[in-house]
Every structure is written in structure tokens, then in C-alpha cells.
Short mmCIF file of C-alpha atoms in Angstrom, two decimals:
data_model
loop_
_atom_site.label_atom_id
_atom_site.label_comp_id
_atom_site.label_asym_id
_atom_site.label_seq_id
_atom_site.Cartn_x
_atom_site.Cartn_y
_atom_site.Cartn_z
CA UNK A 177 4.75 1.13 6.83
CA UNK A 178 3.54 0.48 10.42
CA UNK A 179 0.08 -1.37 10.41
CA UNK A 180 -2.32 1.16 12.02
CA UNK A 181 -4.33 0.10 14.66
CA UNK A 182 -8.14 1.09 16.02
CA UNK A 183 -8.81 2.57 18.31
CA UNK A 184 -5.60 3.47 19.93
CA UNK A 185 -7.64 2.90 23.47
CA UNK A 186 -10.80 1.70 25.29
CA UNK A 187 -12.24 1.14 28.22
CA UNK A 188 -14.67 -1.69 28.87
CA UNK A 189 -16.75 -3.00 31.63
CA UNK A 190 -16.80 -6.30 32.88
CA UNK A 191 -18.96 -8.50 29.92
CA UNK A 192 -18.62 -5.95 27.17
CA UNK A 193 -17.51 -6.86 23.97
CA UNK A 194 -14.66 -5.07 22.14
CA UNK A 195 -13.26 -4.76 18.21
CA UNK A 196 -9.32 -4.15 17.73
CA UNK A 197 -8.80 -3.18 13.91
CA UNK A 198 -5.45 -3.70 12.23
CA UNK A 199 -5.15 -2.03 9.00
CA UNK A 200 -2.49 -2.19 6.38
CA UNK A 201 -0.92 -0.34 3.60
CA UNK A 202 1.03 -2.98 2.45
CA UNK A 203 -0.13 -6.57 1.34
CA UNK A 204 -0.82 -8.61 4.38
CA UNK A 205 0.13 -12.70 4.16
CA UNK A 206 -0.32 -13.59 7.60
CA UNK A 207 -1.19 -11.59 10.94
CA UNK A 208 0.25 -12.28 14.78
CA UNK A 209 -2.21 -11.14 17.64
CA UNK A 210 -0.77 -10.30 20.90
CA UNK A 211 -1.24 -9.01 23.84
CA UNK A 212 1.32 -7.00 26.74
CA UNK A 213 0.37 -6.59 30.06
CA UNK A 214 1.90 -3.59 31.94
CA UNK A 215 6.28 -4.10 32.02
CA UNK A 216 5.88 -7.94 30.61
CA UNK A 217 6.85 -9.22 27.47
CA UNK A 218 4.14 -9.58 24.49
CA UNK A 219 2.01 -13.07 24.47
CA UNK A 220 1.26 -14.59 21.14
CA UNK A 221 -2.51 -15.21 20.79
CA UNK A 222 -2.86 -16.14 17.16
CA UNK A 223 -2.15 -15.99 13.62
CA UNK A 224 -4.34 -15.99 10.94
CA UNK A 225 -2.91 -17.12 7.64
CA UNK A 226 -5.84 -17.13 5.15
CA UNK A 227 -7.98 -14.38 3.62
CA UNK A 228 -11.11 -14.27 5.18
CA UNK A 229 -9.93 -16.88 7.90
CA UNK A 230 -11.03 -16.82 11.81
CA UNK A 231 -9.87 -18.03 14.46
CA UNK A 232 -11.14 -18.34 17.91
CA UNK A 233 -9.04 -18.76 21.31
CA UNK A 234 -11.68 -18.91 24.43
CA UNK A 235 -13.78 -15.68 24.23
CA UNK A 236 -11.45 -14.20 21.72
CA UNK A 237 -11.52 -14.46 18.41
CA UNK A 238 -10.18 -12.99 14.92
CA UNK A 239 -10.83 -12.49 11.33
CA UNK A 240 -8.17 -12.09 8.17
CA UNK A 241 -9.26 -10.18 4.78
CA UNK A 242 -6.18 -10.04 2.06
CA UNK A 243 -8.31 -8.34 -0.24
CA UNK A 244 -8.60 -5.32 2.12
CA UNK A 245 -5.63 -5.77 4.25
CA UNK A 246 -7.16 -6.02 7.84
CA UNK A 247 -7.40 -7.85 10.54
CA UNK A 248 -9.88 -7.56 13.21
CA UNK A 249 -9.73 -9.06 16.95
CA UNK A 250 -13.26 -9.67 18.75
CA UNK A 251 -13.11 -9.72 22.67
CA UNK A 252 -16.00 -10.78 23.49
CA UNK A 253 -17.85 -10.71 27.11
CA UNK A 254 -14.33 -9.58 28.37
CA UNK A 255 -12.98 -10.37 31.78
CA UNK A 256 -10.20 -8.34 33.76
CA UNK A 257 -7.49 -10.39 32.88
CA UNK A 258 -8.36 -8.84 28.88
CA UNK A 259 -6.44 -5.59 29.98
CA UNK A 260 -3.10 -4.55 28.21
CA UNK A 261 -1.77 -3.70 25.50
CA UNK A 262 -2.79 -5.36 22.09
CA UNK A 263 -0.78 -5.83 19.00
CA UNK A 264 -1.08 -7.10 15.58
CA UNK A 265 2.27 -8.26 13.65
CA UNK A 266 3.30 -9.01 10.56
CA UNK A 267 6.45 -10.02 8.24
CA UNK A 268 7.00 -7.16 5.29
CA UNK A 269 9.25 -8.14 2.36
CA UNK A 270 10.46 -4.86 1.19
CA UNK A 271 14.12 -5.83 -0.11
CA UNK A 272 14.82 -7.91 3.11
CA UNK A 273 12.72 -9.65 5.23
CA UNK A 274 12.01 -7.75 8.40
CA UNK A 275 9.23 -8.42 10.97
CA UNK A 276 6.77 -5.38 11.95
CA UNK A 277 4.30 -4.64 14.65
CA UNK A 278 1.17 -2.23 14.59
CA UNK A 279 0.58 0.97 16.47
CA UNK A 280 -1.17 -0.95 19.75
CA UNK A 281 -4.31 -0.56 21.30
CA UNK A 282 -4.49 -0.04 25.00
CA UNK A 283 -7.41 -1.98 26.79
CA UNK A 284 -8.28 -1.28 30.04
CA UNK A 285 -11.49 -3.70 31.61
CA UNK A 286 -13.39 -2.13 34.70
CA UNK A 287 -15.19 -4.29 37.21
CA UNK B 167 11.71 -26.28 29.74
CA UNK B 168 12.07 -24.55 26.46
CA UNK B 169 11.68 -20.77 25.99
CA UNK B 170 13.82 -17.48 25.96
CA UNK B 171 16.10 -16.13 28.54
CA UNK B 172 16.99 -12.62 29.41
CA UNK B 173 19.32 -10.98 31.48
CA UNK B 174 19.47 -8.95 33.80
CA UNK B 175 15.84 -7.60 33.98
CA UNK B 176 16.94 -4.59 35.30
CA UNK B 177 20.38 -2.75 34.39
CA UNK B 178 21.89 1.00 35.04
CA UNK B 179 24.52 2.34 33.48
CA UNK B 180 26.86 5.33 33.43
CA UNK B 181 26.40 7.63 30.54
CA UNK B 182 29.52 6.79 28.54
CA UNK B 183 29.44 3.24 28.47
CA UNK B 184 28.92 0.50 26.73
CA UNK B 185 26.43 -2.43 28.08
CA UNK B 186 25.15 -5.73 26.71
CA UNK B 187 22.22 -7.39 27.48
CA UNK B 188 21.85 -11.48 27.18
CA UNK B 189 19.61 -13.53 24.82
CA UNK B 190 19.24 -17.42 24.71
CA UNK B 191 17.14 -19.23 23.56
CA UNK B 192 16.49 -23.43 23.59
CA UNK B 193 13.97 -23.61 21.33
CA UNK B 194 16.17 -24.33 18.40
CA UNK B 195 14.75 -21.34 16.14
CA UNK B 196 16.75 -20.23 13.69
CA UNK B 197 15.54 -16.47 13.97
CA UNK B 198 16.21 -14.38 16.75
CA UNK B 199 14.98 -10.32 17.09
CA UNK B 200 16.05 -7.30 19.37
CA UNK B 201 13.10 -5.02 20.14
CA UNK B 202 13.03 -1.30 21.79
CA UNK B 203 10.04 -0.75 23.72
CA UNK B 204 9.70 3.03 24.98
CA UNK B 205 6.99 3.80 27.68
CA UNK B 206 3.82 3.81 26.10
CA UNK B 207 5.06 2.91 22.58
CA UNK B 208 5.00 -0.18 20.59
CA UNK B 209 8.01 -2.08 19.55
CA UNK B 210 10.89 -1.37 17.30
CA UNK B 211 12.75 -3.71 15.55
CA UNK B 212 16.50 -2.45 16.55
CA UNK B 213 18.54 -5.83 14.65
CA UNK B 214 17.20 -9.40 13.55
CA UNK B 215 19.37 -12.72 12.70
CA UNK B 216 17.98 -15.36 10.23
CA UNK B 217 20.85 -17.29 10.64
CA UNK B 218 24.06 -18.37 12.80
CA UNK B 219 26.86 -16.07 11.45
CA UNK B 220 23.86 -13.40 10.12
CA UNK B 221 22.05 -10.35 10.97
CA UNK B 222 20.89 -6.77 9.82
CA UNK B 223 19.76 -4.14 10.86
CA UNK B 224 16.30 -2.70 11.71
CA UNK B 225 14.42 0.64 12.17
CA UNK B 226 17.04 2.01 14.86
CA UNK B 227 19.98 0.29 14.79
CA UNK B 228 22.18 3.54 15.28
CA UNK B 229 24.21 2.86 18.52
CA UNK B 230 23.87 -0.60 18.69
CA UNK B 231 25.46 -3.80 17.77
CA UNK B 232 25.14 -7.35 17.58
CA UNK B 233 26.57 -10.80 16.81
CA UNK B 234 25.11 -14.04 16.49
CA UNK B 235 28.02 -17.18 17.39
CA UNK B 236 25.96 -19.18 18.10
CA UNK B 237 22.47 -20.53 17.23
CA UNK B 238 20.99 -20.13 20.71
CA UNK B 239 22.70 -16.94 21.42
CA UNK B 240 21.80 -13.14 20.31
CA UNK B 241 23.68 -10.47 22.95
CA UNK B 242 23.18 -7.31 22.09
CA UNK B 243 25.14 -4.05 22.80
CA UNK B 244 23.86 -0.82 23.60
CA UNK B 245 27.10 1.59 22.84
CA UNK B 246 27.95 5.14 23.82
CA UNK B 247 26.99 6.53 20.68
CA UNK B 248 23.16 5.92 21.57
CA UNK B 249 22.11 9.10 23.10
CA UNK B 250 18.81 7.47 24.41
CA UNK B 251 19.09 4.41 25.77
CA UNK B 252 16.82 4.40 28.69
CA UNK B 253 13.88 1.41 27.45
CA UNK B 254 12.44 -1.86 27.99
CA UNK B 255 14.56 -4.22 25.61
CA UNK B 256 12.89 -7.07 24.43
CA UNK B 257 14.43 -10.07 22.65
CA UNK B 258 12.41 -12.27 20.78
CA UNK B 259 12.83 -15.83 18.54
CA UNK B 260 10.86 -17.79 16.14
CA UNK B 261 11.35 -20.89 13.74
CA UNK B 262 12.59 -18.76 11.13
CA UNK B 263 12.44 -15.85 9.79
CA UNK B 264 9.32 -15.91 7.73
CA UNK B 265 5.97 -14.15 7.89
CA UNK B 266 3.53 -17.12 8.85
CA UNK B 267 6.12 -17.64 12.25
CA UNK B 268 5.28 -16.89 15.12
CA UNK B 269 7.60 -14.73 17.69
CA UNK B 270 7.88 -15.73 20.97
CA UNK B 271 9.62 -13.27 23.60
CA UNK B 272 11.60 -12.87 26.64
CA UNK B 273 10.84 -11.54 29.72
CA UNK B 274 13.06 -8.26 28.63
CA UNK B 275 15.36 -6.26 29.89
CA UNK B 276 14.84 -2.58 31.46
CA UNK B 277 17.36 0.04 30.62
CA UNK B 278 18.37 2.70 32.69
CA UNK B 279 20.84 5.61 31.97
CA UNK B 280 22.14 7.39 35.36
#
């Protein structure tokens, strides 16, 4: 039930660009992006709410298909301060209403 | 300044007993989450509360309980019966409890079993 994340780490230098993939096996209304630096709590970046919708938040930015049930975060010329933890979230009706997050996707940015 | 409140950040505890860890929140959201964080894991959803008076379980919620008096307040209790309880806890809150809102955290609360 979990949303499966890609890939489950990377390492970037300073300026690279980077593509976190959220994939789900349920029907996806709306996706959280956030992101957990090392024993803090999680940060919202941003939700996307309509297929095929992006959003962009400084050098970051993110795309929404329903039809195929991703989401997709772009990092683009990433900085140090890009490092942690990334995760994409989601609300699942399944009976009740319960909130879930994906697997994570470490990201580590070298100088 | 509104936002979430946790405490302590860091607890220890005796095997045997019971401990609860402190949620508030002012940002006068209806829904309010308890999360389990393991080292290198993502987060699992242990209880959630749509409403004053409300909650139900999640994933895990063997060994643990909750209760939710009041709006701003979600403490949570880690019991004997949870034979793991060494984590990061993280408590979380959002408008309500629907899938376009977003969650907004505490600073959590780290777990440790002597």
C-alpha cells in the first residue's frame, strides 16, 4: 500500500540535477513532498493536486500524473542544504481515512 | 507563533513502564497524527484523530494508546506491552483530515528504552 519511491538513494555534486519518483498502486488525488534532515522533523515542500500539475518552489520543482499514479520531484542545480531525506505523502481511503507516506529517498549533496 | 509542540525531545525509560509523550498544537487543525520513525526508516502512522473526542488506529498501534480532550491536545502513551519502543516519535497536525491537507510536524520526540 506504501507508495514506492526511486531511487532509494543518491549522491550528487554540487549543481547536479536530481529526479525523486513516487509511484503508486493505489489511485493518487493529491501528493505531499517533503523533506527530513538528519534527527529533525519532516518539512512540507508541496502538494500537487491536479493530474499532470507542476509546481515549482526555488530550484525545486514537481509534476502530478493521475492517470499513471506518480509523482516526480526535480532538484535541479542542487545546493548542500538539498541533503536529507525525501518523502512523498498521500491520504488513502480504504474503509477509513488514513494518511500514508512513501518508502524515502536519501539525498546526500557533495561539495 | 503558531505551530506544534513536543515534549520532551529526549526521554528514557525503564523497561516495564508506561510513558507519554506531549502534543499541542495552536494552529486550530482539527486533525492531529502520531508517527514512529525507526533509524533509517520512513514513518508509520501509529494513531490519528479527525476530531475532538475521536481517533483510530494506524499501522502499529499495538502497545499504544491515545486520547484526544481537547482540540489542541494529542498525548500519546507508549505502554509496557510494546516490546520495541526505542524511536523517534513524531506528532503531526493538519486542517483536517483529508487528502489535499497538508501535515505539518513537531520537532519529535526520541525514545529510549534502558
Amino acid at each position: 500500500q506504501q507508495p514506492v519511491q526511486s531511487p532509494q538513494a543518491v549522491i550528487l555534486r554540487e549543481g547536479e540535477d536530481a529526479v525523486i519518483n513516487c509511484s503508486s498502486s493505489k489511485a493518487l488525488y493529491s501528493v505531499h513532498w517533503y523533506r527530513q534532515k538528519h534527527g529533525e522533523a519532516p518539512v512540507f515542500l508541496m502538494i500537487l493536486l491536479k493530474g499532470g500539475e507542476q509546481k515549482g518552489h526555488e530550484k525545486i520543482s514537481a509534476s502530478f500524473n493521475e492517470k499513471k499514479q506518480q509523482s516526480s520531484l526535480y532538484l535541479t542545480a542542487s545546493q548542500l542544504s538539498y541533503s536529507g531525506t525525501y518523502f512523498c505523502g498521500t491520504g488513502v481511503t480504504s474503509g477509513t481515512y488514513k494518511y500514508i507516506f512513501g518508502t524515502g529517498t536519501r539525498l546526500k549533496v557533495l561539495a | 507563533d503558531g505551530g506544534i509542540t513536543q515534549s520532551p525531545k529526549y526521554l528514557f525509560r525503564k523497561e516495564g513502564q508506561n510513558v507519554t509523550l506531549s502534543c499541542e498544537q495552536n494552529l486550530n487543525h482539527d486533525a492531529m497524527y502520531w508517527y514512529r520513525q525507526d533509524p533509517g526508516q520512513g514513518l508509520r502512522l501509529i494513531y490519528y484523530s479527525q476530531i475532538v473526542n475521536d481517533f483510530q488506529k494506524g499501522d502499529i498501534a499495538e502497545g499504544y494508546s491515545v486520547s484526544r480532550e481537547k482540540k489542541e491536545s494529542f498525548p500519546l502513551t507508549v505502554t509496557s506491552a510494546q516490546k520495541n519502543p526505542t524511536a523517534f516519535y513524531l506528532c503531526a497536525s493538519s486542517i483536517s483530515a483529508s487528502a489535499a491537507d497538508t501535515q505539518y510536524f513537531g520537532p519529535g520526540t526520541r525514545l529510549t528504552v534502558l
